[in-house]
mmCIF file of C-alpha atoms (C1' of nucleotides) in Angstrom:
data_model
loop_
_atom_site.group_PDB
_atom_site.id
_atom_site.type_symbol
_atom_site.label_atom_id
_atom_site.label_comp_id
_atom_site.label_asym_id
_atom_site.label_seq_id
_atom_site.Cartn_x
_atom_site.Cartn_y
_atom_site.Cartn_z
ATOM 1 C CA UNK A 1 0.000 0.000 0.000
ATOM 2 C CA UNK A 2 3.178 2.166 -0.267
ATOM 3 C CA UNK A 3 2.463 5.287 -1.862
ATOM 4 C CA UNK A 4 4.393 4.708 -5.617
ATOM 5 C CA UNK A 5 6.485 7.551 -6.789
ATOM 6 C CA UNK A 6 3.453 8.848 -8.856
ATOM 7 C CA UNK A 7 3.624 10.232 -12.316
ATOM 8 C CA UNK A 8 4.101 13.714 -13.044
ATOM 9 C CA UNK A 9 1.724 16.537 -14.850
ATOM 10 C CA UNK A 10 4.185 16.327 -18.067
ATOM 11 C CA UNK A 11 3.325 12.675 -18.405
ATOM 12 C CA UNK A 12 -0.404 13.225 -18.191
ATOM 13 C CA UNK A 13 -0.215 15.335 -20.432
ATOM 14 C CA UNK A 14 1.247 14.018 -22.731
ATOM 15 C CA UNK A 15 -0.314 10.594 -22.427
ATOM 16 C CA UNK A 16 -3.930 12.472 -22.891
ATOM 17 C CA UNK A 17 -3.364 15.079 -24.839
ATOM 18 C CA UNK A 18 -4.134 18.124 -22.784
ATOM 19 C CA UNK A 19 -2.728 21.001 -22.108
ATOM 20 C CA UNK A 20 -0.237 21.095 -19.005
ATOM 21 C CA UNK A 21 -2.026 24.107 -18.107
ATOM 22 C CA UNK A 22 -5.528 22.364 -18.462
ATOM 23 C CA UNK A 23 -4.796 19.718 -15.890
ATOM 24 C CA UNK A 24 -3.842 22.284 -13.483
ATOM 25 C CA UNK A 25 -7.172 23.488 -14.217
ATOM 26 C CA UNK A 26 -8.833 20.744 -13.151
ATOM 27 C CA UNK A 27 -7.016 19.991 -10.200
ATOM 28 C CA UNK A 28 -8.130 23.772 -9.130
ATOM 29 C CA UNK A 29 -12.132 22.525 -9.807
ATOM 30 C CA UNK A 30 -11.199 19.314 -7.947
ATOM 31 C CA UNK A 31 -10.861 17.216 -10.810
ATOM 32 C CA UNK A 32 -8.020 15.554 -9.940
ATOM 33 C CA UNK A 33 -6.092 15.532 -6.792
ATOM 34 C CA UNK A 34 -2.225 15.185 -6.512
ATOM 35 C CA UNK A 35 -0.106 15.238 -4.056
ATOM 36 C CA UNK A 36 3.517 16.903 -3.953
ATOM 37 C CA UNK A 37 6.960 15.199 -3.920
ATOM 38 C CA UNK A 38 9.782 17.266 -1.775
ATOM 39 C CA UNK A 39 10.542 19.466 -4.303
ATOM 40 C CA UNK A 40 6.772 20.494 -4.455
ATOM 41 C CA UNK A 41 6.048 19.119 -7.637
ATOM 42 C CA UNK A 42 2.504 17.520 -8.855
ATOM 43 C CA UNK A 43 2.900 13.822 -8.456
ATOM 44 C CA UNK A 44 -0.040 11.908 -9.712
ATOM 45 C CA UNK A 45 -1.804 8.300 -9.668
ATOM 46 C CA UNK A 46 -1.722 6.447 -12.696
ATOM 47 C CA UNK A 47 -5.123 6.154 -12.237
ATOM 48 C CA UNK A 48 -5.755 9.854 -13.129
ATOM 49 C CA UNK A 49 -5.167 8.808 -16.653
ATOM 50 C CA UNK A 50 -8.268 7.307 -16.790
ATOM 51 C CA UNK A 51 -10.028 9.905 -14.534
ATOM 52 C CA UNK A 52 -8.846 12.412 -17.129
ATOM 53 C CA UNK A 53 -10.151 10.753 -19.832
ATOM 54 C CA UNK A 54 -13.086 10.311 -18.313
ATOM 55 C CA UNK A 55 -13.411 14.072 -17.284
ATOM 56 C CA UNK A 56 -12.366 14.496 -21.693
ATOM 57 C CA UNK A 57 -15.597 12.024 -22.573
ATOM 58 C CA UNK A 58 -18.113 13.574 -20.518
ATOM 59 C CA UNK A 59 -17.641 17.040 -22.094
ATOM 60 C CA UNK A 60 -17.564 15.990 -25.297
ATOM 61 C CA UNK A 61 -20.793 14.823 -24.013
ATOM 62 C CA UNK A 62 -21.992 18.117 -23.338
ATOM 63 C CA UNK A 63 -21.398 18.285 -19.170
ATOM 64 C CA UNK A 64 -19.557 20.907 -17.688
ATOM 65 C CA UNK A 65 -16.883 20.471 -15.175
ATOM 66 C CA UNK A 66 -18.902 21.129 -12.400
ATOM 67 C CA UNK A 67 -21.199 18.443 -13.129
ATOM 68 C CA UNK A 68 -18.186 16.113 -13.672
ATOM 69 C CA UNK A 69 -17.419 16.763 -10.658
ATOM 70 C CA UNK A 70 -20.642 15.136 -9.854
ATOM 71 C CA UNK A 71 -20.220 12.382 -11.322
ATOM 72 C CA UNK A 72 -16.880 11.901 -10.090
ATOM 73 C CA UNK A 73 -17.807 12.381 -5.937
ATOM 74 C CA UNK A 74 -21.042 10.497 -6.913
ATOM 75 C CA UNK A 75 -18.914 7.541 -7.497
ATOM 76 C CA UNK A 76 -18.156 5.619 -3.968
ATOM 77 C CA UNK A 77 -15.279 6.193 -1.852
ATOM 78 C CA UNK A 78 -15.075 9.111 -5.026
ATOM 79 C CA UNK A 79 -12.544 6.429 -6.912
ATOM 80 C CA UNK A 80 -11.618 6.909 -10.420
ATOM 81 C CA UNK A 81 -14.818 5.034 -12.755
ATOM 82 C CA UNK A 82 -14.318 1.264 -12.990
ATOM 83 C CA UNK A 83 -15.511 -0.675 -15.945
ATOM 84 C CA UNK A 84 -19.214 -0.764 -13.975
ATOM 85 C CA UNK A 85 -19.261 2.576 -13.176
ATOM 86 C CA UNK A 86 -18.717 4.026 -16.389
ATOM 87 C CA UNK A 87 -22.275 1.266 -17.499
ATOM 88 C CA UNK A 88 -24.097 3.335 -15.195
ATOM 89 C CA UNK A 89 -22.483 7.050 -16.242
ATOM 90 C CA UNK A 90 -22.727 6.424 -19.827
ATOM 91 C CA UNK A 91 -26.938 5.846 -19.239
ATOM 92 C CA UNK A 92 -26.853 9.449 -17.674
ATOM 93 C CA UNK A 93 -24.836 10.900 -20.970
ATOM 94 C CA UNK A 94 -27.397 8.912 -22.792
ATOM 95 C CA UNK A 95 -30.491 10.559 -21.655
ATOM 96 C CA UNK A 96 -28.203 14.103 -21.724
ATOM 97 C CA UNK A 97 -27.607 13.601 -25.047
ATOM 98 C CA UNK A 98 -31.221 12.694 -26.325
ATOM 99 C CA UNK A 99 -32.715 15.417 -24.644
ATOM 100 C CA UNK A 100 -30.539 17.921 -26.405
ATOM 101 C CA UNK A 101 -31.467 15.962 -29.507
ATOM 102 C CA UNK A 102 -34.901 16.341 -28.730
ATOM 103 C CA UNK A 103 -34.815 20.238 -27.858
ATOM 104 C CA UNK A 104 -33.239 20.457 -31.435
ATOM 105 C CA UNK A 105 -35.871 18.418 -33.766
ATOM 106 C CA UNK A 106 -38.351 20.396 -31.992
ATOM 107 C CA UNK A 107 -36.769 23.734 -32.954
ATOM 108 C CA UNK A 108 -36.098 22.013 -36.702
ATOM 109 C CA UNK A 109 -39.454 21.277 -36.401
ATOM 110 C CA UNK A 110 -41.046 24.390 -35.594
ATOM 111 C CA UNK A 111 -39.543 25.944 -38.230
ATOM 112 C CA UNK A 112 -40.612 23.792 -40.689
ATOM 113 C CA UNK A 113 -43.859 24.796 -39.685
ATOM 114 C CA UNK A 114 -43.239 27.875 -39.810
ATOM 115 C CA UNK A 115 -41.469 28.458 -43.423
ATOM 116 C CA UNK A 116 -43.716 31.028 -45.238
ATOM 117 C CA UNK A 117 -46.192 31.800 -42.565
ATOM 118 C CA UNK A 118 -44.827 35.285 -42.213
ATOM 119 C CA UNK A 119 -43.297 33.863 -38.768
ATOM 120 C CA UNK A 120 -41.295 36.582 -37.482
ATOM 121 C CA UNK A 121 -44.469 38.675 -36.800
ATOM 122 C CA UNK A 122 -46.756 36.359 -35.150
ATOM 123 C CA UNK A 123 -47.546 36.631 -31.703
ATOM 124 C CA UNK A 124 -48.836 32.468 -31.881
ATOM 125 C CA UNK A 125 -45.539 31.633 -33.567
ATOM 126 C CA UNK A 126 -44.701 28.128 -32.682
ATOM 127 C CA UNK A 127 -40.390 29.366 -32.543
ATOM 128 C CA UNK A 128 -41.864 31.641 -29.933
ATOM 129 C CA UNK A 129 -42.172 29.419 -27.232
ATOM 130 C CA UNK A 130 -39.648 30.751 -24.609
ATOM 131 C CA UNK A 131 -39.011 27.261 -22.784
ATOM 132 C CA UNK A 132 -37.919 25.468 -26.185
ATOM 133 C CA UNK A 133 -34.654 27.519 -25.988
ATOM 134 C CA UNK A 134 -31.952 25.794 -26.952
ATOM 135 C CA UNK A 135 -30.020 27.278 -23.825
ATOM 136 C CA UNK A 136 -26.224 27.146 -24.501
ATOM 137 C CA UNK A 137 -25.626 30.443 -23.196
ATOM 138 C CA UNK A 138 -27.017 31.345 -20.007
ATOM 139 C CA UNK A 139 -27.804 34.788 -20.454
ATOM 140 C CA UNK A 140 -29.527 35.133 -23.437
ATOM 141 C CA UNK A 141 -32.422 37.033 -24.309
ATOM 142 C CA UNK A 142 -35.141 36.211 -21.972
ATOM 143 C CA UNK A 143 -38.354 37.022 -24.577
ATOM 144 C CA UNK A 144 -38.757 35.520 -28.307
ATOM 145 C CA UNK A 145 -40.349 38.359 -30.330
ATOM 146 C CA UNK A 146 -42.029 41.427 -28.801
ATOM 147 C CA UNK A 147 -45.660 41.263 -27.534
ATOM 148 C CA UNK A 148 -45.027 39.689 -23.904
ATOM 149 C CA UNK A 149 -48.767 38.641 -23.132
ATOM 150 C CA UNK A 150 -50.501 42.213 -21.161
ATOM 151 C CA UNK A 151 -49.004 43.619 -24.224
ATOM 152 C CA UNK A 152 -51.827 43.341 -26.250
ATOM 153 C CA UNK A 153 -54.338 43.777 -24.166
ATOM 154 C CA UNK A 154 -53.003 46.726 -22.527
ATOM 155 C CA UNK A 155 -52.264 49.061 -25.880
ATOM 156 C CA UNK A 156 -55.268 49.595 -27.396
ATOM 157 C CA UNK A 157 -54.439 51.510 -30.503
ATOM 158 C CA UNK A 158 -52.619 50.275 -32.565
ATOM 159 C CA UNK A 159 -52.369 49.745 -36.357
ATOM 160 C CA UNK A 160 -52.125 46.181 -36.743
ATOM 161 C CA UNK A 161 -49.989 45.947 -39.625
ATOM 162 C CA UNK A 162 -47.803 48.710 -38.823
ATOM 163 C CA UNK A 163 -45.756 46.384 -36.152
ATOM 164 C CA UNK A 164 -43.122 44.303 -36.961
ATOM 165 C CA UNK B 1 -40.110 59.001 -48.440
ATOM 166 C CA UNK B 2 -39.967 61.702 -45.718
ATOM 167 C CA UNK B 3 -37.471 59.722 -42.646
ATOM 168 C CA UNK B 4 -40.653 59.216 -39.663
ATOM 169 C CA UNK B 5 -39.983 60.190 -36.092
ATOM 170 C CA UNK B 6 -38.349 56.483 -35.649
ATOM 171 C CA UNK B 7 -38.849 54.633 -32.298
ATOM 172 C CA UNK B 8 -36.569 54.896 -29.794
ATOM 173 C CA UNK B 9 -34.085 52.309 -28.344
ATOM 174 C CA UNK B 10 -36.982 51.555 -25.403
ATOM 175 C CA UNK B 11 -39.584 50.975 -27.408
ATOM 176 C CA UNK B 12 -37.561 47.957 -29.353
ATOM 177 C CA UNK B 13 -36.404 46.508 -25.705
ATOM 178 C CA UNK B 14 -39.619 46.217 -25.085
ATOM 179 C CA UNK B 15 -41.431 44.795 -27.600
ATOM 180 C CA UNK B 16 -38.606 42.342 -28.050
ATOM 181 C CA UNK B 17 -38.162 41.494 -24.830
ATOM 182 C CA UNK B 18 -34.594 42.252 -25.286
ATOM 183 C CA UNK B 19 -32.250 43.909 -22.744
ATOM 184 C CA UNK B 20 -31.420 47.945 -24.040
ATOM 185 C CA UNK B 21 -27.926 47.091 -23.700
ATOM 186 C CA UNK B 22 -28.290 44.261 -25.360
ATOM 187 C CA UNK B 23 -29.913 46.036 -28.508
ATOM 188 C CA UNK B 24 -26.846 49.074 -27.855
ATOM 189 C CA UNK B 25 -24.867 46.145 -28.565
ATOM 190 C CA UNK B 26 -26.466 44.632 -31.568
ATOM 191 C CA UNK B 27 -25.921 48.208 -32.762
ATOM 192 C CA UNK B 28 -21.787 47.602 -32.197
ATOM 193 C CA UNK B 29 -21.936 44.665 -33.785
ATOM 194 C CA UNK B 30 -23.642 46.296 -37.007
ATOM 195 C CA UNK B 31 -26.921 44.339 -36.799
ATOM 196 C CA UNK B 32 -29.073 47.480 -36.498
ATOM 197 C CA UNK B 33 -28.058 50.811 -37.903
ATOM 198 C CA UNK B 34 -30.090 53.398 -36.048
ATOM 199 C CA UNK B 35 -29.655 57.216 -36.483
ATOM 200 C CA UNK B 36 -29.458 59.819 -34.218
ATOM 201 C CA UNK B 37 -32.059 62.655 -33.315
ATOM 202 C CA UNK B 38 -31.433 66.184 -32.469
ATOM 203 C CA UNK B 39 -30.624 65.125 -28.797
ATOM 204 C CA UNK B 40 -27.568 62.617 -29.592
ATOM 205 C CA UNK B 41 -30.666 59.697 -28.923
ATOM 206 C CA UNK B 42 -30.864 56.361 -31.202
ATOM 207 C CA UNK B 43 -33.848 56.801 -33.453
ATOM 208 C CA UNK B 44 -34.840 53.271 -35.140
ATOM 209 C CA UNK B 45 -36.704 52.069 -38.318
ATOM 210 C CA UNK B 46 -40.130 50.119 -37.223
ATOM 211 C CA UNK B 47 -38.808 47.725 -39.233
ATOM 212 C CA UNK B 48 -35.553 46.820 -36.899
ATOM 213 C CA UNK B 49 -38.414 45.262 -34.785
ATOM 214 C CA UNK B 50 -38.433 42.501 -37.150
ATOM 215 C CA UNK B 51 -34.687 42.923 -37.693
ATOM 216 C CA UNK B 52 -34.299 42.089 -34.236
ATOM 217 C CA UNK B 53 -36.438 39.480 -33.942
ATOM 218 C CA UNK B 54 -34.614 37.632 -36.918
ATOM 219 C CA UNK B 55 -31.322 38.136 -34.783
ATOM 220 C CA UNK B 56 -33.254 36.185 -31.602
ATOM 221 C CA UNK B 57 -34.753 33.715 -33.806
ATOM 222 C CA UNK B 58 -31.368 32.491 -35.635
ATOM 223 C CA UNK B 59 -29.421 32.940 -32.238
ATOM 224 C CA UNK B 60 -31.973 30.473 -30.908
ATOM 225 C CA UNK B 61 -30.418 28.391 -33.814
ATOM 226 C CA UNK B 62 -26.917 28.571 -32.816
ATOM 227 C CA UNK B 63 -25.398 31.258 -35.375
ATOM 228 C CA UNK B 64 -23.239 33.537 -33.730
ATOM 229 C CA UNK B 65 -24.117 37.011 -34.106
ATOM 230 C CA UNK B 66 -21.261 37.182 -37.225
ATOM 231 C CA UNK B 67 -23.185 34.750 -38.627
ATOM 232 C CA UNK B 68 -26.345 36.342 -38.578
ATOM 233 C CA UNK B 69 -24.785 39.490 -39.403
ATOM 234 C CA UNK B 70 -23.629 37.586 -42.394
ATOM 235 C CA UNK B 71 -27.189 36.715 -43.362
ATOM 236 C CA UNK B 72 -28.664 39.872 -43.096
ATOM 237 C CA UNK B 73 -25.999 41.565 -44.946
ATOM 238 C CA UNK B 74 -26.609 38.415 -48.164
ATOM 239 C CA UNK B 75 -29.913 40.226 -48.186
ATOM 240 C CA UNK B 76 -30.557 42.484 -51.095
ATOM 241 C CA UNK B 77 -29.517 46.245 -50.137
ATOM 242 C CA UNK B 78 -28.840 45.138 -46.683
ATOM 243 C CA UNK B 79 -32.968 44.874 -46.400
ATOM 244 C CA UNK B 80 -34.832 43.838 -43.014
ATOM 245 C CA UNK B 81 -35.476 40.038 -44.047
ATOM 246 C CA UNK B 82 -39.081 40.038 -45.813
ATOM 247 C CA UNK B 83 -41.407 36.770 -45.836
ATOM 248 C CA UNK B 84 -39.646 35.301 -49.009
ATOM 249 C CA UNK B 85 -35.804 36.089 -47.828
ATOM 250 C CA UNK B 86 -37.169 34.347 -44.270
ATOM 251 C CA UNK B 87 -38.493 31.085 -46.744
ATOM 252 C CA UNK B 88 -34.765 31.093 -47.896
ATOM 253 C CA UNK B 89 -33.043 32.133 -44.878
ATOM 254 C CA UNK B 90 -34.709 28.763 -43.054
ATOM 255 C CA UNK B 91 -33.484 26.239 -45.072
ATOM 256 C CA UNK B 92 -29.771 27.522 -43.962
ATOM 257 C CA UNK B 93 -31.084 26.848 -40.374
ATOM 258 C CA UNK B 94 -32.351 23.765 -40.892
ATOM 259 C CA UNK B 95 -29.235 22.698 -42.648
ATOM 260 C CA UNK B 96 -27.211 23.983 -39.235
ATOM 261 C CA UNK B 97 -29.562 21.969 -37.322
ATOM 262 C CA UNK B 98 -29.588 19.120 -39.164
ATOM 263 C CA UNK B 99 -25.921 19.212 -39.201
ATOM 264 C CA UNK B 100 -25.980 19.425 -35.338
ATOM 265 C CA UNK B 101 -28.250 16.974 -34.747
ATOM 266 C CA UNK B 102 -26.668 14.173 -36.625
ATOM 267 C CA UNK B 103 -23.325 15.076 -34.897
ATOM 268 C CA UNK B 104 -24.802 14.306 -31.526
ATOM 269 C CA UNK B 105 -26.738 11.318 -32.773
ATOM 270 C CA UNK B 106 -23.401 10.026 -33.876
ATOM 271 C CA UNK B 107 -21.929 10.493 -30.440
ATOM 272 C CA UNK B 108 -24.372 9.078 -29.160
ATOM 273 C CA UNK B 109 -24.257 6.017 -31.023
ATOM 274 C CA UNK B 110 -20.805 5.772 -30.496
ATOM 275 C CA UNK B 111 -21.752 5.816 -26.648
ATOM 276 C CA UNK B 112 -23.891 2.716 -26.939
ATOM 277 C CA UNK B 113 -21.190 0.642 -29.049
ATOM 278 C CA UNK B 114 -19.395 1.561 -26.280
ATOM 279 C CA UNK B 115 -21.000 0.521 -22.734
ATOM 280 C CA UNK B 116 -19.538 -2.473 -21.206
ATOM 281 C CA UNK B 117 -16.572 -2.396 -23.609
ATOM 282 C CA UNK B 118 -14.078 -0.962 -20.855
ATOM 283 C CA UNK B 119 -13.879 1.912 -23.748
ATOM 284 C CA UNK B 120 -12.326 4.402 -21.797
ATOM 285 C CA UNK B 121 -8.972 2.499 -22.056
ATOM 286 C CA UNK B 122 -8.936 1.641 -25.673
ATOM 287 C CA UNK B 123 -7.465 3.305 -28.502
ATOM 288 C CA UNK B 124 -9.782 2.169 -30.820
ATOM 289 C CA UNK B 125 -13.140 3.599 -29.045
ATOM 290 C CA UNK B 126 -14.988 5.070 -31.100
ATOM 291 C CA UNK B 127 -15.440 8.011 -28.815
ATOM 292 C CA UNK B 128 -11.397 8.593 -29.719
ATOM 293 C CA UNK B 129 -12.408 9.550 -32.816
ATOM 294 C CA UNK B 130 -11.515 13.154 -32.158
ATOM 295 C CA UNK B 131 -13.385 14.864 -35.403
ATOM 296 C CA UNK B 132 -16.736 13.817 -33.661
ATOM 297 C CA UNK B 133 -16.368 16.450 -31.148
ATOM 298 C CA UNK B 134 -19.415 18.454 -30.154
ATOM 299 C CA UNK B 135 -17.048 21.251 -30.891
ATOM 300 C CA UNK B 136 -19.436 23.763 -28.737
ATOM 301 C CA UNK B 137 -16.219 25.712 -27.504
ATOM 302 C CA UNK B 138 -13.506 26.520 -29.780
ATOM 303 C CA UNK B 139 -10.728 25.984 -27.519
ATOM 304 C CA UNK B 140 -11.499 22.264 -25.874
ATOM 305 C CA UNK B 141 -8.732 19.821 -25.916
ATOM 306 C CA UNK B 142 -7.412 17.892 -28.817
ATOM 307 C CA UNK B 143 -6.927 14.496 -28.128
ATOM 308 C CA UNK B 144 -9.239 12.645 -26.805
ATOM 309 C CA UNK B 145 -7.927 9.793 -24.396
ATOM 310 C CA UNK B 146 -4.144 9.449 -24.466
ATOM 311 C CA UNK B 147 -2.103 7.105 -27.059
ATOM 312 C CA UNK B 148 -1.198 9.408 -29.950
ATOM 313 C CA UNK B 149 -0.576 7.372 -33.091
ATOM 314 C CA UNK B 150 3.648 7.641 -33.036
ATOM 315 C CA UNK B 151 3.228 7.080 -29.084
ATOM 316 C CA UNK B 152 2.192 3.258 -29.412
ATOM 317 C CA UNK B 153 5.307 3.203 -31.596
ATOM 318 C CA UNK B 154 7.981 4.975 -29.729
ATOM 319 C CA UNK B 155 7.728 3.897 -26.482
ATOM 320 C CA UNK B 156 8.035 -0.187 -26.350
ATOM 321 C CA UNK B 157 8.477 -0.973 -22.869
ATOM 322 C CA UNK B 158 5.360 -0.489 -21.372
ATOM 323 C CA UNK B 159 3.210 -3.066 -19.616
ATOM 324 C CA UNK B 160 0.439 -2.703 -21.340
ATOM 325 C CA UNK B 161 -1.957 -3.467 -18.276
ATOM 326 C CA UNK B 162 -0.118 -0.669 -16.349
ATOM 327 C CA UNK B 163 -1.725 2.498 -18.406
ATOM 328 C CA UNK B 164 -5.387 3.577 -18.238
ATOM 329 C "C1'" DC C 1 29.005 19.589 -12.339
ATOM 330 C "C1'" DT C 2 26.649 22.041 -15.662
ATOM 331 C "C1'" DA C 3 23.186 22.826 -18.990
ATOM 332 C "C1'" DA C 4 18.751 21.914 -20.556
ATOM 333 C "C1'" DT C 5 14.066 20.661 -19.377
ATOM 334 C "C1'" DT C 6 10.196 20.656 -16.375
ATOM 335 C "C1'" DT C 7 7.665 22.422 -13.189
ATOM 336 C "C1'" DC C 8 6.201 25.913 -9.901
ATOM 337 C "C1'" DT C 9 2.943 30.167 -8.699
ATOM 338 C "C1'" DC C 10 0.228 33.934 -9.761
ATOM 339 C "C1'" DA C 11 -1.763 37.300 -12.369
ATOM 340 C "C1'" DA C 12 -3.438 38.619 -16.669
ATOM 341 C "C1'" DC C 13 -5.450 37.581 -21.037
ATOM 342 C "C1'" DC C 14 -8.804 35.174 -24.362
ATOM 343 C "C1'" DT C 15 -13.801 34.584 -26.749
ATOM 344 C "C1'" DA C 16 -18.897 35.424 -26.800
ATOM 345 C "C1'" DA C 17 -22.535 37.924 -25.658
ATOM 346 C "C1'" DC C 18 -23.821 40.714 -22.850
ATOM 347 C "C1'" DT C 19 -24.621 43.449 -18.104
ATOM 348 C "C1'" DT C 20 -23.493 46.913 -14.716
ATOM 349 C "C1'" DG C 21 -22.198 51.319 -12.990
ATOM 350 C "C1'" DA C 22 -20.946 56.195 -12.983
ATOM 351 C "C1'" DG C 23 -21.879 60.544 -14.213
ATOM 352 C "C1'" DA C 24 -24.116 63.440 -17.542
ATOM 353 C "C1'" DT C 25 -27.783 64.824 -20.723
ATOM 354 C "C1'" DC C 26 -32.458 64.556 -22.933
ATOM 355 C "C1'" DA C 27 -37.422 64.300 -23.069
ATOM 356 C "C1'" DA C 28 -41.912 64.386 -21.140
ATOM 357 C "C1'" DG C 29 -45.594 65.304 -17.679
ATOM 358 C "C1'" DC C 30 -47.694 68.637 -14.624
ATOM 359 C "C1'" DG D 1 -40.000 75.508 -14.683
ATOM 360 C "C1'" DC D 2 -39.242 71.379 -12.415
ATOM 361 C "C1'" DT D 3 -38.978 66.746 -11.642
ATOM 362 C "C1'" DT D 4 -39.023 62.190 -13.088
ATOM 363 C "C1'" DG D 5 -37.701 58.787 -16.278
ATOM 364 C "C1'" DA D 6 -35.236 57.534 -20.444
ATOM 365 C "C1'" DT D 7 -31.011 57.714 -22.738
ATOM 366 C "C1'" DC D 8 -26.176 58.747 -23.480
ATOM 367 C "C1'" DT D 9 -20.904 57.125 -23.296
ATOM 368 C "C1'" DC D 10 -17.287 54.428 -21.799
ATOM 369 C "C1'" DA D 11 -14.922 51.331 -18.974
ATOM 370 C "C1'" DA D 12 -15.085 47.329 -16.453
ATOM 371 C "C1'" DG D 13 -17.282 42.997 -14.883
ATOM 372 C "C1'" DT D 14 -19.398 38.290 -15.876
ATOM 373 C "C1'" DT D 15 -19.122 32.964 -17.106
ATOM 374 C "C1'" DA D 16 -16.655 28.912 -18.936
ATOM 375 C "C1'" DG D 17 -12.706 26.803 -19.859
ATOM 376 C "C1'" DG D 18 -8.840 27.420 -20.360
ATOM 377 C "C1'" DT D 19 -3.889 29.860 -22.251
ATOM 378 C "C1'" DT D 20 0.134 32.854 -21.760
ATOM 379 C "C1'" DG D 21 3.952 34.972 -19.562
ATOM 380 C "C1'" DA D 22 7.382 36.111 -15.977
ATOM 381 C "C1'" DG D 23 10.600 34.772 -12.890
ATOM 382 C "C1'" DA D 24 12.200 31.222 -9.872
ATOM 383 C "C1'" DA D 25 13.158 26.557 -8.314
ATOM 384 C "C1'" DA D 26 13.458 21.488 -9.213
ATOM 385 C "C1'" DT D 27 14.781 17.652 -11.995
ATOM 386 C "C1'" DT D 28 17.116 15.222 -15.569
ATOM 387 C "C1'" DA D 29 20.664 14.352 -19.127
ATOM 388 C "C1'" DG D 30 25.274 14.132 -20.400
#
DNA sequence: CTAATTTCTCAACCTAACTTGAGATCAAGC
DNA sequence: GCTTGATCTCAAGTTAGGTTGAGAAATTAG
């Protein structure tokens, strides 16, 4: 059980691909957790090598490194994913992955309907639905086309076809 | 022909639901082209209304606001994007989302090849492939999962059991 | 032993798409 | 005329996921 002399961040790095600089990354978001020899360098398990490639996999699945890290401490004793672990991980990238599939025939679908209906000024527009976002970027525009709801009933004068 | 009063920069914000720094910065990126009145105060077309809207409607597509400044500039004299350019204009999207689509399907294919194999320690998982990358953000790593081609070949004395 | 690599820390920079804040001016209602 | 409220400019901040650079110390190769 004798703590081995450990690999260093230059091997890692090399053996996965990533950036020196990226691995220090993710030991800052708790990734990955060396410890230091005596000359206070990064020495590392070989078993990060896998935990790094798992941490590569998952956001090519779309997760972010926070929710790695959620996988990761889900995992028991927080140990690097076995062979049965990553079976029950891969079921969670799974349903990930076919809900952002989903989210994106609906949008394709939408607009289908949509193609010459003079879209872009209807209030009923189906691409108008706020909630079928396709939320990549967390602060986008909050409203899909003008005419938020008390709009309409609120202004009373106006010439229909002069908006939009 | 006489140039009308124009609407002002609140007006748009809230009919689009937009932010007015938001639409400020539309204007920086050349999306919108407002004037000025006597006051030094942005003065819009009604017609940006729509303008706008096309910008939140292709965002919600995933074209980046080059892109879309792209397709609005395609149009003929620069024009807000009529009923017919829209009919045109959508088939682009769908392409883009079609495109997207079958890159995650893909993935996600690979992923179910891939459960049970103890994948995250071969070279010749599928999810290596490293030109089926979501490719979301620009600057993610480049490999994935160690064992660069000349690697294997260079290095001989490794137990092979030992890596990953 | 010496020179060449690696590695170290820490702060600053990068992109995208905006937001926030400060301080000043403009426009509109009474 | 006065007081709100809207708008103005310009710089700086935000989030994610890193990269880059400086200057110093550790390690490795010969």
């Amino acid at each position: 059980m004798a703590k081995s002399a450990g690999v260093s961040i230059g091997y890692l790095a090399e053996r996965t691909g990533l950036a020196v600089s990226a691995i220090r990354y993710y030991e800052a978001q708790g990734l990955v957790e060396p410890w230091r020899n005596a000359g206070g360098q990064r020495r590392f398990h070989r078993a990060d090598l896998r935990r790094l490639s798992f941490v590569m996999v998952a956001q090519k699945f779309g997760f972010s490194l926070p929710e790695i890290h959620g996988f990761l401490k889900s995992l028991p004793g927080g140990r690097t994913p076995t062979k049965a672990d990553w079976a029950r991980l891969s079921e969670q990238f799974r349903d990930h992955l076919n809900a952002r599939i989903e989210t994106l025939e609906r949008l394709r679908d939408n607009l289908d309907g949509c193609i010459g209906c003079g879209c872009l000024s209807l209030p009923n527009c189906k691409l108008y639905n706020p909630d079928d976002a396709v939320a990549q970027n967390g602060q986008g525009p909050r409203y899909l086309m003008g005419d938020r709801p008390s709009d309409l009933t609120k202004d009373g004068n106006r010439t229909p076809n002069d908006d939009i």
